[in-house]
Tab-separated table of C-alpha atoms in Angstrom:
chain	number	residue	atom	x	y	z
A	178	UNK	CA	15.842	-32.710	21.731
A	179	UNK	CA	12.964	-31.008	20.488
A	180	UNK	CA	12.757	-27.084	20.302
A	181	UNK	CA	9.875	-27.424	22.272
A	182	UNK	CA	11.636	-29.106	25.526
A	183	UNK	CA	14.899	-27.175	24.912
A	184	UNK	CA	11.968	-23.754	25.025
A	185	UNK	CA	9.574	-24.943	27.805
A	186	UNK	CA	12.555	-26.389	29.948
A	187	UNK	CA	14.690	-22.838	29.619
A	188	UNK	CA	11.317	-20.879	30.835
A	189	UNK	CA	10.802	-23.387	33.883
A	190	UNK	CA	14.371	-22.731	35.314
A	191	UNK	CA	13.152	-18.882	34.981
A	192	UNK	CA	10.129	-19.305	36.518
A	193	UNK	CA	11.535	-20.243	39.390
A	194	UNK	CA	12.920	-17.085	40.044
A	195	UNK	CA	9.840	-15.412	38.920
A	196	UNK	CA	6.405	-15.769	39.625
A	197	UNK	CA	4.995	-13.551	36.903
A	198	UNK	CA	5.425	-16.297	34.385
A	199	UNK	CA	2.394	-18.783	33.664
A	200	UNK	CA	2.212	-21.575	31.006
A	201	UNK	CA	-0.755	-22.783	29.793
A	202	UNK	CA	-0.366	-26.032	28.130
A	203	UNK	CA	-3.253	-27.606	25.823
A	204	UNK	CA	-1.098	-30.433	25.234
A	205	UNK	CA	-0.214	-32.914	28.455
A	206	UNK	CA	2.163	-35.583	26.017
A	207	UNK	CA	5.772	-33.705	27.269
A	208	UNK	CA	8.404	-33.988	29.811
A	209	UNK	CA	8.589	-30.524	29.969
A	210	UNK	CA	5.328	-30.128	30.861
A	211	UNK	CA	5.455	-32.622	33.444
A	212	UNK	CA	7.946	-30.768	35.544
A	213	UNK	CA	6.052	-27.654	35.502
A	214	UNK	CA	2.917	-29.439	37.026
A	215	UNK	CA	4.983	-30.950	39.527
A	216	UNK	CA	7.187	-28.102	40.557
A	217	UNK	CA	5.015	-25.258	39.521
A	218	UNK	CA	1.485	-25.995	40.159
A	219	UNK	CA	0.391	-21.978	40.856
A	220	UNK	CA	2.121	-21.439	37.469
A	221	UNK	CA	1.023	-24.317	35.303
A	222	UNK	CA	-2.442	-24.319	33.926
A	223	UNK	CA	-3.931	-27.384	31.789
A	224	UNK	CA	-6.246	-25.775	29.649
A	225	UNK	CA	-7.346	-29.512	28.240
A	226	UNK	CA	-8.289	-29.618	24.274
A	227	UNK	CA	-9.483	-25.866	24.446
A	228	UNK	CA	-7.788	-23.479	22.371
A	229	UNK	CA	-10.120	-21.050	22.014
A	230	UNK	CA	-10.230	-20.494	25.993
A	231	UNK	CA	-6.237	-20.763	26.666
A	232	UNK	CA	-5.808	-17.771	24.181
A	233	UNK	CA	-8.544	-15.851	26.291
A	234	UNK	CA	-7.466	-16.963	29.598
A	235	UNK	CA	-3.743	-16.116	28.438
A	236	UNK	CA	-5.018	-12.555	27.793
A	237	UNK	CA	-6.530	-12.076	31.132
A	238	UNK	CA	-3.408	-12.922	32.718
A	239	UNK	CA	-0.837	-10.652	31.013
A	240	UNK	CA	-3.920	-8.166	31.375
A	241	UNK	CA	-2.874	-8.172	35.175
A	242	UNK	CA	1.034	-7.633	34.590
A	243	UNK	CA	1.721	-11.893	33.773
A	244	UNK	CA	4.149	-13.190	31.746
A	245	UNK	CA	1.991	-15.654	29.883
A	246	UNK	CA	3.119	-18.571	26.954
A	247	UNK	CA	0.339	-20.869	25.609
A	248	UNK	CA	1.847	-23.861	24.367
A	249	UNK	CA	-0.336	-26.534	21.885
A	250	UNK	CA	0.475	-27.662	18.393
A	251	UNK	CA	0.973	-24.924	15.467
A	252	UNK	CA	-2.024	-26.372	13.216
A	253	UNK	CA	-3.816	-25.412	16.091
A	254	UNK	CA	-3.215	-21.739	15.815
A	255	UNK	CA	-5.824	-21.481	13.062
A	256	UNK	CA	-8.410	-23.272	15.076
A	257	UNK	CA	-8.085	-19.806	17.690
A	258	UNK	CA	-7.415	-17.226	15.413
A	259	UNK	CA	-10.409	-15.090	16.025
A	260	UNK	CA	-9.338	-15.231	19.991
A	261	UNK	CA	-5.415	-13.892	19.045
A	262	UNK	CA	-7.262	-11.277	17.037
A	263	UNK	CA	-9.670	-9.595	19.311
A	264	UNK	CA	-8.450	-10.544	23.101
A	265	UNK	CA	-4.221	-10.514	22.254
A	266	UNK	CA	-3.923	-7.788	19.343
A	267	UNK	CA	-6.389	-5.968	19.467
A	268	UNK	CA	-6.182	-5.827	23.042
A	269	UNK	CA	-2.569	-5.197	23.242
A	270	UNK	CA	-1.970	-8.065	25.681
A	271	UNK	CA	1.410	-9.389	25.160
A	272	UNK	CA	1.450	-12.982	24.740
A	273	UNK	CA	3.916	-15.548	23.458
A	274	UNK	CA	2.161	-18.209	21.600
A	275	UNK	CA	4.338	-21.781	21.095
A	276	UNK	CA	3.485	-24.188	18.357
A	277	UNK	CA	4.960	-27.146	17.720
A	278	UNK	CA	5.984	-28.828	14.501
A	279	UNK	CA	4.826	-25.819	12.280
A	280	UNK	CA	4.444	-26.810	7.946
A	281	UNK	CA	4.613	-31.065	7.561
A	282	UNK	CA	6.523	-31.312	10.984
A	283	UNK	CA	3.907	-33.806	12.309
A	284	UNK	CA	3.690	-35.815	9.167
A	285	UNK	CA	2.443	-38.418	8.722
A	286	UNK	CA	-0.413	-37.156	10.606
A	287	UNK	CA	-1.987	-35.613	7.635
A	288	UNK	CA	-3.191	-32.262	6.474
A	289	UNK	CA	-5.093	-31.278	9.396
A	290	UNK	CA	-2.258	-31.339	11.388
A	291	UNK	CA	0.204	-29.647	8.516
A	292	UNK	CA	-0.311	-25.755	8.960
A	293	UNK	CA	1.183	-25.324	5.479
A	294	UNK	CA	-0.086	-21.639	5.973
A	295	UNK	CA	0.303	-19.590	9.122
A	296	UNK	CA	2.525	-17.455	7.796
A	297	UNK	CA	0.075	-16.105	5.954
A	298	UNK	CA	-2.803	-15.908	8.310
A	299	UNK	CA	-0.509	-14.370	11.339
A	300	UNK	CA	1.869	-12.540	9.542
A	301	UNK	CA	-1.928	-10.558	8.807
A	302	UNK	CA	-2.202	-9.310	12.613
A	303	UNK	CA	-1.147	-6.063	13.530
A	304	UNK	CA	2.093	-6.149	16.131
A	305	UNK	CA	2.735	-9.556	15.979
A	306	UNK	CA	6.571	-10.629	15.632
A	307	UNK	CA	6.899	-14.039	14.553
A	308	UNK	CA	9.892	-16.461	14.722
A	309	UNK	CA	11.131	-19.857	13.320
A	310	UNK	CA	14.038	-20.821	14.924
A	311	UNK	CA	16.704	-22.592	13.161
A	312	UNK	CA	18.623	-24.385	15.931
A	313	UNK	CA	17.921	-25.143	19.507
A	314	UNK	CA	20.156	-22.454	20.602
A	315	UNK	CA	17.705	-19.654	19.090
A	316	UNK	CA	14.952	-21.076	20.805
A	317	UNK	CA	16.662	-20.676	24.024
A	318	UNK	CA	17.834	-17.566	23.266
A	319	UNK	CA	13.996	-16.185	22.395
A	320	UNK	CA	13.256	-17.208	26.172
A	321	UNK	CA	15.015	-14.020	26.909
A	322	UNK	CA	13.820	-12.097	24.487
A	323	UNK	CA	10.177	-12.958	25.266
A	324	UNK	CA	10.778	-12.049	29.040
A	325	UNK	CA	12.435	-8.780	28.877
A	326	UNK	CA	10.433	-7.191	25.896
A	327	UNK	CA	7.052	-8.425	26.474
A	328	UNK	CA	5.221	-8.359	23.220
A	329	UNK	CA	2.533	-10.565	21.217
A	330	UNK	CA	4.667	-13.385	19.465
A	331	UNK	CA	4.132	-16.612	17.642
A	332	UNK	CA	7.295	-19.075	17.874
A	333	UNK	CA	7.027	-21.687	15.460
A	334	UNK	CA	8.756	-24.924	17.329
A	335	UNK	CA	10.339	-27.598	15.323
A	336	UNK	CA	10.397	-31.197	16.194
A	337	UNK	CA	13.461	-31.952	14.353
A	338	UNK	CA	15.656	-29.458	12.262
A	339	UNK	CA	19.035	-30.172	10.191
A	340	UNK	CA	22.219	-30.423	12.546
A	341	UNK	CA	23.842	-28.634	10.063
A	342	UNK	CA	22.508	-25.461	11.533
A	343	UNK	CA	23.974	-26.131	15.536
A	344	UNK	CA	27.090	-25.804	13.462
A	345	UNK	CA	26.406	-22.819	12.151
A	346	UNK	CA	25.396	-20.850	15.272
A	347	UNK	CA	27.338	-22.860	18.077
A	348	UNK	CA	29.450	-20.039	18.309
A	349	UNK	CA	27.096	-16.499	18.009
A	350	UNK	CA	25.778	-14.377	20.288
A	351	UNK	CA	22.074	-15.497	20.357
A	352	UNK	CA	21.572	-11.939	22.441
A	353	UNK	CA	18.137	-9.703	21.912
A	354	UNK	CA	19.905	-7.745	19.660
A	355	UNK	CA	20.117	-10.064	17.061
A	356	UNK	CA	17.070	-11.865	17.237
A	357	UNK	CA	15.286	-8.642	16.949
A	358	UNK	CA	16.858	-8.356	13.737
A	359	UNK	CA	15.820	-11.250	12.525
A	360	UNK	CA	18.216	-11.774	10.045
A	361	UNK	CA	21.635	-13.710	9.646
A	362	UNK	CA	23.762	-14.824	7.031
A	363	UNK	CA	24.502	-18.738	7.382
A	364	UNK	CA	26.726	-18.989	4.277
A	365	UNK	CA	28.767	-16.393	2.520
A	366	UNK	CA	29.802	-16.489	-1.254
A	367	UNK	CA	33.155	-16.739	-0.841
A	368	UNK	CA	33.654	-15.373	-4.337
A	369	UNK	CA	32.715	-11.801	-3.546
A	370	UNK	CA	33.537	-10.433	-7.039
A	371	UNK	CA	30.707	-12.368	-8.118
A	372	UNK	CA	27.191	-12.209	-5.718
A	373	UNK	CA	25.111	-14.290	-8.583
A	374	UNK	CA	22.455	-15.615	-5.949
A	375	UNK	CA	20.968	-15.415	-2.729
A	376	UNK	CA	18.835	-18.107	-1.000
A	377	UNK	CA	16.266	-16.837	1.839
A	378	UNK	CA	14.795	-19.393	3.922
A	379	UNK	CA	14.298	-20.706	7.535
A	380	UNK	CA	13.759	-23.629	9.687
A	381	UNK	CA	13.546	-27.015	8.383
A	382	UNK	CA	14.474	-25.966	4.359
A	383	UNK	CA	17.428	-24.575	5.562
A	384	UNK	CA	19.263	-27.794	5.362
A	385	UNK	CA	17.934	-28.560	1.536
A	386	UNK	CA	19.131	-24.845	1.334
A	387	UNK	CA	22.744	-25.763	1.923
A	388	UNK	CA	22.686	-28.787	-0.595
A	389	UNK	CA	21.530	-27.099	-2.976
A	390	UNK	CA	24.216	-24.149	-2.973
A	391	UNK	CA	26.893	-27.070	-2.742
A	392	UNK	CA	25.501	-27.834	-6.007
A	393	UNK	CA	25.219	-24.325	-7.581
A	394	UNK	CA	28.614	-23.946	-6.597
A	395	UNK	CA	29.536	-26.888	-8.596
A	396	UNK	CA	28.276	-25.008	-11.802
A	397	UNK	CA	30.270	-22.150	-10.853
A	398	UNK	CA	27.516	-19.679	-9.607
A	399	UNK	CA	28.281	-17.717	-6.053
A	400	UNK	CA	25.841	-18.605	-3.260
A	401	UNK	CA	24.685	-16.936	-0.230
A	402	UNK	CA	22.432	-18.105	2.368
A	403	UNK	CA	20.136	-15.974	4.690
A	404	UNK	CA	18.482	-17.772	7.360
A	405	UNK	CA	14.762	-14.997	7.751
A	406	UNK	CA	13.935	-16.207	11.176
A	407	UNK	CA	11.506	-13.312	11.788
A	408	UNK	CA	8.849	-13.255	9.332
A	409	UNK	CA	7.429	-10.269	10.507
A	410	UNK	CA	8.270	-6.945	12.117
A	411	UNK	CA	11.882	-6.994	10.946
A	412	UNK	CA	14.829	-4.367	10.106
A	413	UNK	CA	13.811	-3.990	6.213
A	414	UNK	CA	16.932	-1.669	5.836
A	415	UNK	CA	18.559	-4.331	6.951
A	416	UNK	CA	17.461	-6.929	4.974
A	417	UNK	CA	17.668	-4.593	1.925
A	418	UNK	CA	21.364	-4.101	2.916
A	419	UNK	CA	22.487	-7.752	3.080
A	420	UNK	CA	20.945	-8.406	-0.678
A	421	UNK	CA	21.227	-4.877	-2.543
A	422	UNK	CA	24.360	-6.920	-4.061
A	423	UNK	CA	22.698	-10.093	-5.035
A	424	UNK	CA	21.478	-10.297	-9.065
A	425	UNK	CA	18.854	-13.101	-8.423
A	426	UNK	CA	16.885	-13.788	-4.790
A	427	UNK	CA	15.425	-16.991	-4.058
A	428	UNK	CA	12.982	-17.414	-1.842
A	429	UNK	CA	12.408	-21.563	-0.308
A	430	UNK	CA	9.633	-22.129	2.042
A	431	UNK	CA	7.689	-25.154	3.378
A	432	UNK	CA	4.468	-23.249	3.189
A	433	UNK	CA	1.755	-22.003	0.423
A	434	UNK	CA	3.043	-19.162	-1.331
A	435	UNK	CA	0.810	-17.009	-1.247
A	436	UNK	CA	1.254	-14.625	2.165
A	437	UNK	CA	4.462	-16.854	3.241
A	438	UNK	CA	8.275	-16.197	3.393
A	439	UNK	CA	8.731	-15.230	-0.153
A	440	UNK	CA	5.476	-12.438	-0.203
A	441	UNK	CA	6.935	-11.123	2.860
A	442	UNK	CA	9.832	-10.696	1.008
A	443	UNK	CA	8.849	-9.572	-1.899
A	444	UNK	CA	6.752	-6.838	-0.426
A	445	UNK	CA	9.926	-5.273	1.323
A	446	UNK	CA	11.534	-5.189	-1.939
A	447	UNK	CA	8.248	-3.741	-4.034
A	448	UNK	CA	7.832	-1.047	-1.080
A	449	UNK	CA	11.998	0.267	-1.399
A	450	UNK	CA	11.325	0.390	-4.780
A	451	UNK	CA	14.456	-2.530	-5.115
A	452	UNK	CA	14.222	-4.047	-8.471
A	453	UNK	CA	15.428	-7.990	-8.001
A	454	UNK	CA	14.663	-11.044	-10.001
A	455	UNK	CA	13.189	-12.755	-7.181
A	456	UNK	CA	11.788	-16.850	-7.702
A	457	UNK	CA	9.407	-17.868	-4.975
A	458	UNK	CA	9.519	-21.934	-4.247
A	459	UNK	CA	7.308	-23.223	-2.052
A	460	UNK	CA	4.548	-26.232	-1.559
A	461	UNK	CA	2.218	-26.630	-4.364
A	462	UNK	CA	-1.674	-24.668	-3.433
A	463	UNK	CA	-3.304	-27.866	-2.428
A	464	UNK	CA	-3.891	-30.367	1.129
A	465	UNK	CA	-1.349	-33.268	0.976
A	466	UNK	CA	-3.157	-36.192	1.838
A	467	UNK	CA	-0.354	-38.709	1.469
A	468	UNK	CA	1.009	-40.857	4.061
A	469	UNK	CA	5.476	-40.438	5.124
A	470	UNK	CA	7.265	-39.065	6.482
A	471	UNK	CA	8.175	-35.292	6.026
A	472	UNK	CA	11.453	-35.517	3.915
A	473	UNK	CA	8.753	-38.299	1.647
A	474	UNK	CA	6.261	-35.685	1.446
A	475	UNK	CA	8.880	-32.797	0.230
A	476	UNK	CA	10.065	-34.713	-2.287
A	477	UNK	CA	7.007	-35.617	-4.073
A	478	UNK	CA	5.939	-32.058	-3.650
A	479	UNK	CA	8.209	-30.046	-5.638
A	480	UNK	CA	10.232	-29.245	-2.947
A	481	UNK	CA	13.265	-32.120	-3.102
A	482	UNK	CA	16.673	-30.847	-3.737
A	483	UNK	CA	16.767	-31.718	-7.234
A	484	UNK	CA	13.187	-30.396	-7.710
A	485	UNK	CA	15.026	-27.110	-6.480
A	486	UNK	CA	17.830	-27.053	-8.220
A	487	UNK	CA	16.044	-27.594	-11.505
A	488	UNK	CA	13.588	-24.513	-10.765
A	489	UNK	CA	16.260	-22.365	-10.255
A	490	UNK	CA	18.788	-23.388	-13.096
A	491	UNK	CA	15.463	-22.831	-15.308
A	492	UNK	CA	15.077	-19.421	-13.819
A	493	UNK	CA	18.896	-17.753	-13.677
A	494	UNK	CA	18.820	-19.362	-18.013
A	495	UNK	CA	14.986	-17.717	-18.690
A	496	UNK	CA	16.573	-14.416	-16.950
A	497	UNK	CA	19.968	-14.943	-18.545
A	498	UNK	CA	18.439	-15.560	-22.605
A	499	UNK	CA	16.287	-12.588	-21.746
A	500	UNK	CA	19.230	-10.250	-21.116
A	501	UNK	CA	20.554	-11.368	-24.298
A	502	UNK	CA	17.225	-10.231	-26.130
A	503	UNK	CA	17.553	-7.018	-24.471
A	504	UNK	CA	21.416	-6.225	-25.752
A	505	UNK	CA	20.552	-7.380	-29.250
């Protein structure tokens, strides 16, 4: 199921029992939605194709005390920007904003429907927390979250994520606790006298994440994994805590780089005055007009495993030949 039905469907069964929450859908194509316009009708609006005026409407609403979510697809974030800025920040009206199949989750629809870099453009507003959800099971757990602390938030929905990652949560406490933090450790070097590297990533990458540790490991390096699920607004004590050990963070996004996962980042580092050897990987600064699917489209855009694993083993011997400079 996608994060968007497993989100959506949570909030109806809440809405039942509480009339304060609206959705406003600019998408109809969802069973999800459906239900709400059946069973709902005083709490459903269909904005149609209209953006602009579900962001404005949406701020009205939680103006008067609503709970209000705006659901469309995340390319179309951009297309509204100007209304988040002035009628939801600005204003201080507390919305949750839900976009669907955020960085090349609708390929093959090409790039006007690849928002390859909203990280960089919302992370910019002022009291915005965002979130990319790793499994269904922090989706559903951000339904909470987004009820009980009321704030302006953009969840970034994926169609399909590696099943590698229900795994890995199917037995934490997905409370508001943790997903305030933001921050969790999916893999632990089990080799703890030697931290050599630390991967940072979230959402769909965070399965190529995994192979490509598997493989590290096989050359004898030690391997963490940090799933950043909040790319805003986090704990950076926190963060700093969980990597102080760590000789060489890697950073693997499906977005731009510049203003994504790894700036964020690397901006909490440069601002604790941390000194890491850090290696951003992300999409190449250009529109992907090719046609396949999303796993095609990773690959031939620097971003398959081996691609990976290649920039890295490059990086850790660059850093390694340049230690040796420095003791001779």
């Amino acid at each position: 199921m996608a994060q968007r039905e497993v989100f959506i469907s949570t909030l109806f069964e809440k809405a039942k029992l509480d009339k304060d929450i609206y959705l406003l859908s600019v998408d109809m194509g969802a069973v999800s939605l459906d239900i709400w316009r059946d069973e709902l009708p005083d709490q459903f609006i269909a904005m149609g194709i209209s953006e602009q005026n579900a962001i404005n409407v949406a701020a009205g609403l939680s103006a008067t005390g609503k709970k209000v979510y705006v659901y469309f697809m995340a390319c179309w974030v951009a297309r509204c920007f100007e209304q988040i800025r002035y009628s939801c920040a600005m204003g201080k009206n507390p919305i949750t904003i839900l976009g669907a199949g955020p960085a090349l989750g609708y390929s093959p629809a090409g790039p006007a429907h690849s928002p390859v870099e909203d990280l960089a453009y919302m992370r910019s507003l002022a009291g915005i927390e965002i979130y990319s959800p790793a499994c269904d099971r922090i989706a559903e757990g951000l339904v909470d979250l987004t009820i009980n602390e009321p704030k302006l938030r953009y969840i970034r929905l994926e169609r399909s994520y590696p099943k590698v990652m229900d795994k890995v949560y199917s037995d934490k406490n997905i409370d508001n606790t943790f997903l305030s933090k933001g921050i969790h450790i999916i893999k632990e070097n089990s080799n703890v006298l030697n931290q050599d590297l630390c991967i940072i990533s979230s959402g769909y990458m965070l399965g190529r994440a995994f192979e490509i540790a598997e493989k590290l490991e096989l050359q004898g390096l030690g391997v963490s994994i940090i799933d950043l699920f909040k790319i805003n607004s986090i704990d950076d004590k926190y963060l700093l805590e969980k990597i102080k050990n760590y000789d060489t963070i890697v950073t693997i996004e499906e977005q731009f780089l510049s203003g994504g996962l790894g700036s964020f980042v690397c901006e909490i580092l440069a601002d604790s005055r941390m000194q890491k050897e850090i290696l951003r990987i992300g999409l190449p600064n250009k529109y992907i007009f090719d046609n396949g699917s999303r796993d095609h489209l990773l690959d031939s855009n620097n971003l398959s495993v081996n691609d990976i694993l290649s920039m890295i083993m490059s990086f850790i011997s660059k850093k390694t030949h340049k230690s040796m400079e420095l003791i001779y």
